[in-house]
Amino acid sequence: MFLEDITQNEIQLSNQIKNKSVLVIGGAGTIGSSFIKALLPFKPSKLIVVDINENGLTELTRDLRSSNVISMPEEYVTYPMSYADSVFYKMFKANNGFDIIANFSAHKHVRSEKDIFSVEALIKNNVINAKALLDFLELYPPSHFFCVSTDKAANPVNIMGGSKKIMENLIMTYSQSFPVTTARFANVAFSNGSLPQGFLERISKKQPISAPNDVTRYFVSYEESGQICLLACILGNTGEIYFPKLREEQVMTFSNIAIKLLEASGYDLDYCSSEKEAVKKSLNGFENKYPVYFSGSNTTGEKPYEEFYTKDETVSLNKYQALGVVVNSKSQKISEVNDLLDDLNKAFDDEKTSKKDIVTIMKNFLINFDHQEFGKSLDSKM
């Protein structure tokens, strides 16, 4: 779907990427590795990939070097490290900066929100560590800086989405120092950690399947995820937010995805009234009738539908075939962002701080942050 936009802009992409040095942070993940595969045909001279997942980096390298269609750059190095660690900055200085920097390191799942400890880890990764990187980049300004966002940043209802909206506001404050862009992402079909990928795992192990029947999601493929980010990173004007245009056939409920997968695997469905019943039936063994439990969503932060922009944002839908662009993303004052980060750091330093306190701080900064606590996280469900 996005390949047409890539093809139509091949000359500009080549001019901006060929013989350039590239740093990809979080490059072993689904979207980061797909971005790398979309980038390499345009022949950068150097590619450095950083990720905390050492095994993921190993498989990425094997995958790239085993391909007969991907041309590897002259200099290619992977580093299993966090971009928040001091050794990362040592490595960065030794390379004297990079022309293109794309950051995919993020907590991306709603289930990351459970308690004060999980929330602190999430916000430090998505916001506080990103701020330290951006401050550092003012000393080594790249020609392109991209940081992945999420559809859940538009009118956020969960802390993950709220943190990504803060990230968007944060990076825009640097738009005068170097070009910054982002992309609000949908769901990558069968990506690591996704519910559809979990369905495949359950089927392979003949374990019961549980899914919400009232939550719709928009899905793109692995390849499309990298293409979206490449277009946003290289072609985007500073301050722009990219998003995929919705197509009706790509919007599905999780329960319908499970039904289609099970039917394609040759099963009839055995509808259960609870997760407990579904587990019991699977323990007793089953052949053709697969135990499933579908119900309404009742966990904190789960948004029933997706949206990629708000009524207050100006959107261009004519620039690309498959992508829309938020063209008037408003930059908050750096002093306001600094005050927010000070409040968050002080709160995290106080052992008495609760998850509710962090939500209050975020609501004071994000006017449209509509977080509601239901006292139940996704970890309490199959």
GROMACS .gro file of C-alpha atoms in nm:
model
  382
    1MET     CA    1   0.000   0.000   0.000
    2PHE     CA    2   0.280   0.242   0.089
    3LEU     CA    3   0.514   0.111  -0.180
    4GLU     CA    4   0.358   0.346  -0.435
    5ASP     CA    5   0.459   0.644  -0.221
    6ILE     CA    6   0.810   0.499  -0.190
    7THR     CA    7   0.832   0.454  -0.568
    8GLN     CA    8   0.704   0.803  -0.644
    9ASN     CA    9   0.969   0.954  -0.416
   10GLU     CA   10   1.265   0.728  -0.498
   11ILE     CA   11   1.490   1.007  -0.627
   12GLN     CA   12   1.444   1.224  -0.318
   13LEU     CA   13   1.486   0.927  -0.085
   14SER     CA   14   1.806   0.825  -0.262
   15ASN     CA   15   1.944   1.179  -0.248
   16GLN     CA   16   1.883   1.196   0.128
   17ILE     CA   17   2.006   0.844   0.220
   18LYS     CA   18   2.281   0.739  -0.022
   19ASN     CA   19   2.629   0.749   0.137
   20LYS     CA   20   2.483   0.883   0.464
   21SER     CA   21   2.546   0.754   0.817
   22VAL     CA   22   2.244   0.611   1.000
   23LEU     CA   23   2.175   0.530   1.364
   24VAL     CA   24   1.870   0.319   1.447
   25ILE     CA   25   1.778   0.292   1.815
   26GLY     CA   26   1.551   0.000   1.901
   27GLY     CA   27   1.633  -0.151   1.564
   28ALA     CA   28   1.583  -0.515   1.662
   29GLY     CA   29   1.209  -0.476   1.714
   30THR     CA   30   0.936  -0.529   1.459
   31ILE     CA   31   0.906  -0.170   1.336
   32GLY     CA   32   1.275  -0.081   1.375
   33SER     CA   33   1.394  -0.382   1.175
   34SER     CA   34   1.129  -0.316   0.908
   35PHE     CA   35   1.252   0.044   0.885
   36ILE     CA   36   1.607  -0.084   0.829
   37LYS     CA   37   1.493  -0.312   0.547
   38ALA     CA   38   1.308  -0.022   0.382
   39LEU     CA   39   1.615   0.203   0.421
   40LEU     CA   40   1.896  -0.024   0.297
   41PRO     CA   41   1.798  -0.028  -0.075
   42PHE     CA   42   1.891   0.343  -0.081
   43LYS     CA   43   2.252   0.252   0.010
   44PRO     CA   44   2.362   0.438   0.326
   45SER     CA   45   2.738   0.415   0.388
   46LYS     CA   46   2.709   0.337   0.761
   47LEU     CA   47   2.443   0.168   0.972
   48ILE     CA   48   2.469   0.143   1.351
   49VAL     CA   49   2.190  -0.044   1.531
   50VAL     CA   50   2.133  -0.018   1.906
   51ASP     CA   51   1.891  -0.235   2.104
   52ILE     CA   52   1.874  -0.390   2.452
   53ASN     CA   53   1.765  -0.719   2.291
   54GLU     CA   54   2.093  -0.897   2.213
   55ASN     CA   55   1.920  -1.200   2.063
   56GLY     CA   56   1.707  -0.974   1.847
   57LEU     CA   57   2.017  -0.799   1.711
   58THR     CA   58   2.172  -1.136   1.632
   59GLU     CA   59   1.869  -1.250   1.435
   60LEU     CA   60   1.845  -0.911   1.259
   61THR     CA   61   2.205  -0.946   1.138
   62ARG     CA   62   2.153  -1.304   1.023
   63ASP     CA   63   1.836  -1.203   0.842
   64LEU     CA   64   1.998  -0.907   0.665
   65ARG     CA   65   2.316  -1.092   0.564
   66SER     CA   66   2.122  -1.399   0.448
   67SER     CA   67   1.909  -1.194   0.210
   68ASN     CA   68   1.993  -1.197  -0.158
   69VAL     CA   69   1.810  -0.868  -0.221
   70ILE     CA   70   1.949  -0.646   0.055
   71SER     CA   71   2.277  -0.464  -0.003
   72MET     CA   72   2.464  -0.414   0.325
   73PRO     CA   73   2.650  -0.087   0.389
   74GLU     CA   74   3.030  -0.079   0.411
   75GLU     CA   75   3.012  -0.021   0.784
   76TYR     CA   76   2.752  -0.214   0.985
   77VAL     CA   77   2.770  -0.258   1.363
   78THR     CA   78   2.513  -0.368   1.621
   79TYR     CA   79   2.536  -0.274   1.989
   80PRO     CA   80   2.333  -0.450   2.262
   81MET     CA   81   2.295  -0.149   2.491
   82SER     CA   82   2.039   0.101   2.614
   83TYR     CA   83   2.041   0.447   2.462
   84ALA     CA   84   2.008   0.577   2.818
   85ASP     CA   85   2.348   0.435   2.921
   86SER     CA   86   2.672   0.634   2.927
   87VAL     CA   87   2.840   0.384   2.693
   88PHE     CA   88   2.585   0.477   2.424
   89TYR     CA   89   2.700   0.838   2.433
   90LYS     CA   90   3.064   0.728   2.419
   91MET     CA   91   2.986   0.529   2.106
   92PHE     CA   92   2.794   0.822   1.959
   93LYS     CA   93   3.084   1.064   2.012
   94ALA     CA   94   3.330   0.817   1.860
   95ASN     CA   95   3.117   0.821   1.543
   96ASN     CA   96   3.104   1.202   1.550
   97GLY     CA   97   2.728   1.196   1.513
   98PHE     CA   98   2.502   1.064   1.238
   99ASP     CA   99   2.319   1.208   0.938
  100ILE     CA  100   1.996   1.015   1.007
  101ILE     CA  101   1.872   0.905   1.351
  102ALA     CA  102   1.556   0.701   1.404
  103ASN     CA  103   1.443   0.610   1.755
  104PHE     CA  104   1.211   0.309   1.796
  105SER     CA  105   1.293   0.241   2.160
  106ALA     CA  106   0.962   0.271   2.345
  107HIS     CA  107   0.710   0.107   2.570
  108LYS     CA  108   0.434   0.048   2.314
  109HIS     CA  109   0.178  -0.166   2.496
  110VAL     CA  110  -0.118  -0.058   2.706
  111ARG     CA  111  -0.032  -0.346   2.938
  112SER     CA  112   0.282  -0.152   3.037
  113GLU     CA  113   0.052   0.045   3.268
  114LYS     CA  114  -0.002  -0.146   3.593
  115ASP     CA  115   0.135   0.036   3.897
  116ILE     CA  116   0.378   0.313   3.989
  117PHE     CA  117   0.682   0.099   3.905
  118SER     CA  118   0.569   0.002   3.556
  119VAL     CA  119   0.456   0.361   3.493
  120GLU     CA  120   0.795   0.501   3.598
  121ALA     CA  121   0.978   0.262   3.364
  122LEU     CA  122   0.740   0.354   3.080
  123ILE     CA  123   0.772   0.731   3.121
  124LYS     CA  124   1.148   0.721   3.167
  125ASN     CA  125   1.187   0.529   2.842
  126ASN     CA  126   0.931   0.722   2.636
  127VAL     CA  127   0.994   1.073   2.769
  128ILE     CA  128   1.280   1.133   3.012
  129ASN     CA  129   1.546   0.931   2.825
  130ALA     CA  130   1.425   1.082   2.497
  131LYS     CA  131   1.476   1.432   2.642
  132ALA     CA  132   1.837   1.348   2.735
  133LEU     CA  133   1.901   1.223   2.381
  134LEU     CA  134   1.752   1.536   2.224
  135ASP     CA  135   1.962   1.763   2.446
  136PHE     CA  136   2.270   1.572   2.336
  137LEU     CA  137   2.174   1.596   1.969
  138GLU     CA  138   2.191   1.974   1.984
  139LEU     CA  139   2.568   1.920   1.996
  140TYR     CA  140   2.555   1.678   1.701
  141PRO     CA  141   2.248   1.787   1.498
  142PRO     CA  142   2.137   1.525   1.243
  143SER     CA  143   1.986   1.599   0.903
  144HIS     CA  144   1.684   1.386   0.997
  145PHE     CA  145   1.554   1.284   1.340
  146PHE     CA  146   1.256   1.052   1.374
  147CYS     CA  147   1.090   0.913   1.686
  148VAL     CA  148   0.801   0.669   1.656
  149SER     CA  149   0.469   0.758   1.820
  150THR     CA  150   0.131   0.581   1.837
  151ASP     CA  151  -0.230   0.632   1.732
  152LYS     CA  152  -0.305   0.629   2.105
  153ALA     CA  153  -0.137   0.971   2.135
  154ALA     CA  154  -0.444   1.125   1.967
  155ASN     CA  155  -0.691   1.198   2.250
  156PRO     CA  156  -0.504   0.960   2.486
  157VAL     CA  157  -0.689   0.752   2.745
  158ASN     CA  158  -0.396   0.542   2.871
  159ILE     CA  159  -0.061   0.637   3.022
  160MET     CA  160   0.131   0.485   2.732
  161GLY     CA  161  -0.059   0.702   2.482
  162GLY     CA  162  -0.026   1.004   2.709
  163SER     CA  163   0.348   0.952   2.737
  164LYS     CA  164   0.376   0.939   2.358
  165LYS     CA  165   0.175   1.261   2.324
  166ILE     CA  166   0.419   1.421   2.568
  167MET     CA  167   0.701   1.279   2.353
  168GLU     CA  168   0.548   1.443   2.045
  169ASN     CA  169   0.528   1.779   2.224
  170LEU     CA  170   0.883   1.729   2.349
  171ILE     CA  171   1.049   1.658   2.015
  172MET     CA  172   0.867   1.950   1.851
  173THR     CA  173   1.043   2.191   2.087
  174TYR     CA  174   1.368   2.093   1.909
  175SER     CA  175   1.230   2.150   1.559
  176GLN     CA  176   1.431   2.470   1.520
  177SER     CA  177   1.758   2.296   1.611
  178PHE     CA  178   1.728   2.005   1.364
  179PRO     CA  179   1.450   1.845   1.156
  180VAL     CA  180   1.216   1.631   1.369
  181THR     CA  181   0.927   1.412   1.254
  182THR     CA  182   0.716   1.132   1.397
  183ALA     CA  183   0.446   0.885   1.292
  184ARG     CA  184   0.135   0.781   1.478
  185PHE     CA  185   0.124   0.409   1.441
  186ALA     CA  186  -0.147   0.153   1.410
  187ASN     CA  187  -0.100  -0.215   1.496
  188VAL     CA  188   0.157  -0.419   1.307
  189ALA     CA  189  -0.014  -0.747   1.224
  190PHE     CA  190   0.133  -1.041   1.418
  191SER     CA  191   0.420  -0.834   1.559
  192ASN     CA  192   0.603  -0.950   1.873
  193GLY     CA  193   0.381  -0.913   2.177
  194SER     CA  194   0.065  -0.836   1.979
  195LEU     CA  195  -0.259  -1.017   2.056
  196PRO     CA  196  -0.286  -1.170   1.703
  197GLN     CA  197   0.067  -1.307   1.742
  198GLY     CA  198  -0.048  -1.444   2.077
  199PHE     CA  199  -0.334  -1.623   1.899
  200LEU     CA  200  -0.081  -1.808   1.683
  201GLU     CA  201   0.113  -1.907   1.994
  202ARG     CA  202  -0.202  -2.036   2.164
  203ILE     CA  203  -0.303  -2.237   1.856
  204SER     CA  204   0.044  -2.392   1.826
  205LYS     CA  205   0.022  -2.502   2.193
  206LYS     CA  206  -0.350  -2.593   2.180
  207GLN     CA  207  -0.425  -2.344   2.456
  208PRO     CA  208  -0.758  -2.159   2.481
  209ILE     CA  209  -0.801  -1.815   2.324
  210SER     CA  210  -0.947  -1.511   2.498
  211ALA     CA  211  -1.010  -1.178   2.325
  212PRO     CA  212  -1.223  -0.862   2.351
  213ASN     CA  213  -1.518  -0.846   2.112
  214ASP     CA  214  -1.570  -0.469   2.134
  215VAL     CA  215  -1.222  -0.337   2.046
  216THR     CA  216  -1.149  -0.252   1.682
  217ARG     CA  217  -0.797  -0.205   1.550
  218TYR     CA  218  -0.632  -0.100   1.222
  219PHE     CA  219  -0.353  -0.329   1.101
  220VAL     CA  220  -0.054  -0.280   0.872
  221SER     CA  221   0.201  -0.540   0.766
  222TYR     CA  222   0.563  -0.567   0.881
  223GLU     CA  223   0.681  -0.423   0.549
  224GLU     CA  224   0.431  -0.137   0.558
  225SER     CA  225   0.541  -0.036   0.909
  226GLY     CA  226   0.896   0.025   0.788
  227GLN     CA  227   0.777   0.211   0.479
  228ILE     CA  228   0.561   0.450   0.686
  229CYS     CA  229   0.855   0.537   0.910
  230LEU     CA  230   1.098   0.576   0.620
  231LEU     CA  231   0.868   0.823   0.445
  232ALA     CA  232   0.810   1.019   0.765
  233CYS     CA  233   1.177   1.020   0.864
  234ILE     CA  234   1.326   1.122   0.529
  235LEU     CA  235   1.054   1.317   0.347
  236GLY     CA  236   0.872   1.482   0.637
  237ASN     CA  237   0.908   1.852   0.702
  238THR     CA  238   1.019   1.935   1.053
  239GLY     CA  239   0.732   1.924   1.299
  240GLU     CA  240   0.508   1.696   1.090
  241ILE     CA  241   0.325   1.388   1.218
  242TYR     CA  242   0.253   1.107   0.970
  243PHE     CA  243  -0.023   0.846   0.993
  244PRO     CA  244  -0.170   0.575   0.767
  245LYS     CA  245  -0.500   0.643   0.593
  246LEU     CA  246  -0.768   0.411   0.724
  247ARG     CA  247  -0.919   0.152   0.493
  248GLU     CA  248  -1.231  -0.027   0.610
  249GLU     CA  249  -1.104  -0.373   0.524
  250GLN     CA  250  -0.804  -0.324   0.754
  251VAL     CA  251  -1.019  -0.255   1.063
  252MET     CA  252  -1.117  -0.562   1.266
  253THR     CA  253  -1.212  -0.665   1.617
  254PHE     CA  254  -0.968  -0.893   1.796
  255SER     CA  255  -1.238  -1.158   1.836
  256ASN     CA  256  -1.299  -1.166   1.460
  257ILE     CA  257  -0.928  -1.209   1.395
  258ALA     CA  258  -0.925  -1.508   1.631
  259ILE     CA  259  -1.230  -1.657   1.459
  260LYS     CA  260  -1.073  -1.627   1.113
  261LEU     CA  261  -0.742  -1.779   1.230
  262LEU     CA  262  -0.915  -2.074   1.395
  263GLU     CA  263  -1.141  -2.137   1.095
  264ALA     CA  264  -0.838  -2.121   0.864
  265SER     CA  265  -0.673  -2.381   1.090
  266GLY     CA  266  -0.972  -2.614   1.045
  267TYR     CA  267  -1.141  -2.564   1.381
  268ASP     CA  268  -1.500  -2.503   1.483
  269LEU     CA  269  -1.542  -2.270   1.780
  270ASP     CA  270  -1.652  -2.377   2.127
  271TYR     CA  271  -1.780  -2.054   2.287
  272CYS     CA  272  -1.720  -2.049   2.662
  273SER     CA  273  -1.874  -1.829   2.931
  274SER     CA  274  -1.547  -1.754   3.110
  275GLU     CA  275  -1.170  -1.789   3.081
  276LYS     CA  276  -1.188  -2.053   3.354
  277GLU     CA  277  -1.424  -2.265   3.147
  278ALA     CA  278  -1.205  -2.226   2.837
  279VAL     CA  279  -0.894  -2.336   3.028
  280LYS     CA  280  -1.077  -2.635   3.178
  281LYS     CA  281  -1.192  -2.753   2.836
  282SER     CA  282  -0.841  -2.723   2.696
  283LEU     CA  283  -0.699  -2.926   2.985
  284ASN     CA  284  -0.944  -3.204   2.911
  285GLY     CA  285  -0.823  -3.208   2.553
  286PHE     CA  286  -1.010  -3.117   2.236
  287GLU     CA  287  -1.003  -3.206   1.870
  288ASN     CA  288  -1.214  -3.005   1.627
  289LYS     CA  289  -1.394  -2.763   1.863
  290TYR     CA  290  -1.159  -2.492   1.992
  291PRO     CA  291  -1.242  -2.332   2.333
  292VAL     CA  292  -1.265  -1.952   2.314
  293TYR     CA  293  -1.386  -1.677   2.545
  294PHE     CA  294  -1.487  -1.343   2.395
  295SER     CA  295  -1.606  -1.056   2.614
  296GLY     CA  296  -1.624  -0.680   2.646
  297SER     CA  297  -1.311  -0.492   2.747
  298ASN     CA  298  -1.293  -0.396   3.114
  299THR     CA  299  -0.927  -0.308   3.170
  300THR     CA  300  -0.764   0.028   3.239
  301GLY     CA  301  -0.653   0.226   2.935
  302GLU     CA  302  -0.808   0.013   2.660
  303LYS     CA  303  -0.940   0.238   2.384
  304PRO     CA  304  -1.232   0.083   2.189
  305TYR     CA  305  -1.129   0.238   1.856
  306GLU     CA  306  -0.836   0.412   1.687
  307GLU     CA  307  -0.794   0.768   1.570
  308PHE     CA  308  -0.490   0.932   1.418
  309TYR     CA  309  -0.557   1.302   1.461
  310THR     CA  310  -0.775   1.536   1.666
  311LYS     CA  311  -1.027   1.803   1.566
  312ASP     CA  312  -0.775   2.071   1.663
  313GLU     CA  313  -0.509   1.951   1.418
  314THR     CA  314  -0.481   2.051   1.052
  315VAL     CA  315  -0.441   1.747   0.831
  316SER     CA  316  -0.326   1.703   0.471
  317LEU     CA  317  -0.462   1.393   0.298
  318ASN     CA  318  -0.345   1.476  -0.055
  319LYS     CA  319   0.035   1.467  -0.027
  320TYR     CA  320   0.065   1.087  -0.039
  321GLN     CA  321  -0.142   0.797  -0.167
  322ALA     CA  322  -0.151   0.603   0.160
  323LEU     CA  323  -0.042   0.854   0.423
  324GLY     CA  324  -0.194   1.155   0.592
  325VAL     CA  325   0.008   1.430   0.757
  326VAL     CA  326  -0.064   1.652   1.058
  327VAL     CA  327   0.094   1.974   0.936
  328ASN     CA  328   0.037   2.215   1.224
  329SER     CA  329   0.159   2.022   1.526
  330LYS     CA  330   0.180   2.282   1.800
  331SER     CA  331   0.510   2.315   1.983
  332GLN     CA  332   0.488   2.390   2.353
  333LYS     CA  333   0.743   2.612   2.519
  334ILE     CA  334   1.055   2.428   2.625
  335SER     CA  335   1.009   2.579   2.971
  336GLU     CA  336   0.669   2.407   3.001
  337VAL     CA  337   0.818   2.073   2.899
  338ASN     CA  338   1.107   2.119   3.143
  339ASP     CA  339   0.863   2.198   3.423
  340LEU     CA  340   0.672   1.877   3.345
  341LEU     CA  341   0.988   1.666   3.350
  342ASP     CA  342   1.093   1.826   3.679
  343ASP     CA  343   0.753   1.737   3.828
  344LEU     CA  344   0.781   1.379   3.703
  345ASN     CA  345   1.137   1.332   3.830
  346LYS     CA  346   1.046   1.472   4.172
  347ALA     CA  347   0.745   1.243   4.188
  348PHE     CA  348   0.951   0.936   4.098
  349ASP     CA  349   1.208   1.027   4.365
  350ASP     CA  350   0.933   1.023   4.629
  351GLU     CA  351   0.858   0.670   4.752
  352LYS     CA  352   0.505   0.778   4.847
  353THR     CA  353   0.412   0.868   4.489
  354SER     CA  354   0.128   0.662   4.345
  355LYS     CA  355   0.015   0.589   3.991
  356LYS     CA  356  -0.276   0.828   4.054
  357ASP     CA  357  -0.027   1.110   4.131
  358ILE     CA  358   0.145   1.058   3.794
  359VAL     CA  359  -0.191   1.062   3.614
  360THR     CA  360  -0.269   1.397   3.783
  361ILE     CA  361   0.064   1.544   3.670
  362MET     CA  362   0.000   1.426   3.314
  363LYS     CA  363  -0.357   1.564   3.314
  364ASN     CA  364  -0.226   1.905   3.417
  365PHE     CA  365   0.000   1.901   3.110
  366LEU     CA  366  -0.227   1.724   2.859
  367ILE     CA  367  -0.564   1.895   2.854
  368ASN     CA  368  -0.732   1.615   2.656
  369PHE     CA  369  -0.587   1.326   2.860
  370ASP     CA  370  -0.901   1.127   2.952
  371HIS     CA  371  -0.756   0.853   3.173
  372GLN     CA  372  -0.995   0.640   3.376
  373GLU     CA  373  -0.885   0.381   3.630
  374PHE     CA  374  -1.074   0.049   3.637
  375GLY     CA  375  -0.839  -0.127   3.879
  376LYS     CA  376  -0.763  -0.408   3.635
  377SER     CA  377  -0.473  -0.442   3.390
  378LEU     CA  378  -0.428  -0.670   3.090
  379ASP     CA  379  -0.195  -0.887   3.299
  380SER     CA  380  -0.502  -1.011   3.486
  381LYS     CA  381  -0.642  -1.163   3.165
  382MET     CA  382  -0.538  -1.441   2.928
   0.00000   0.00000   0.00000
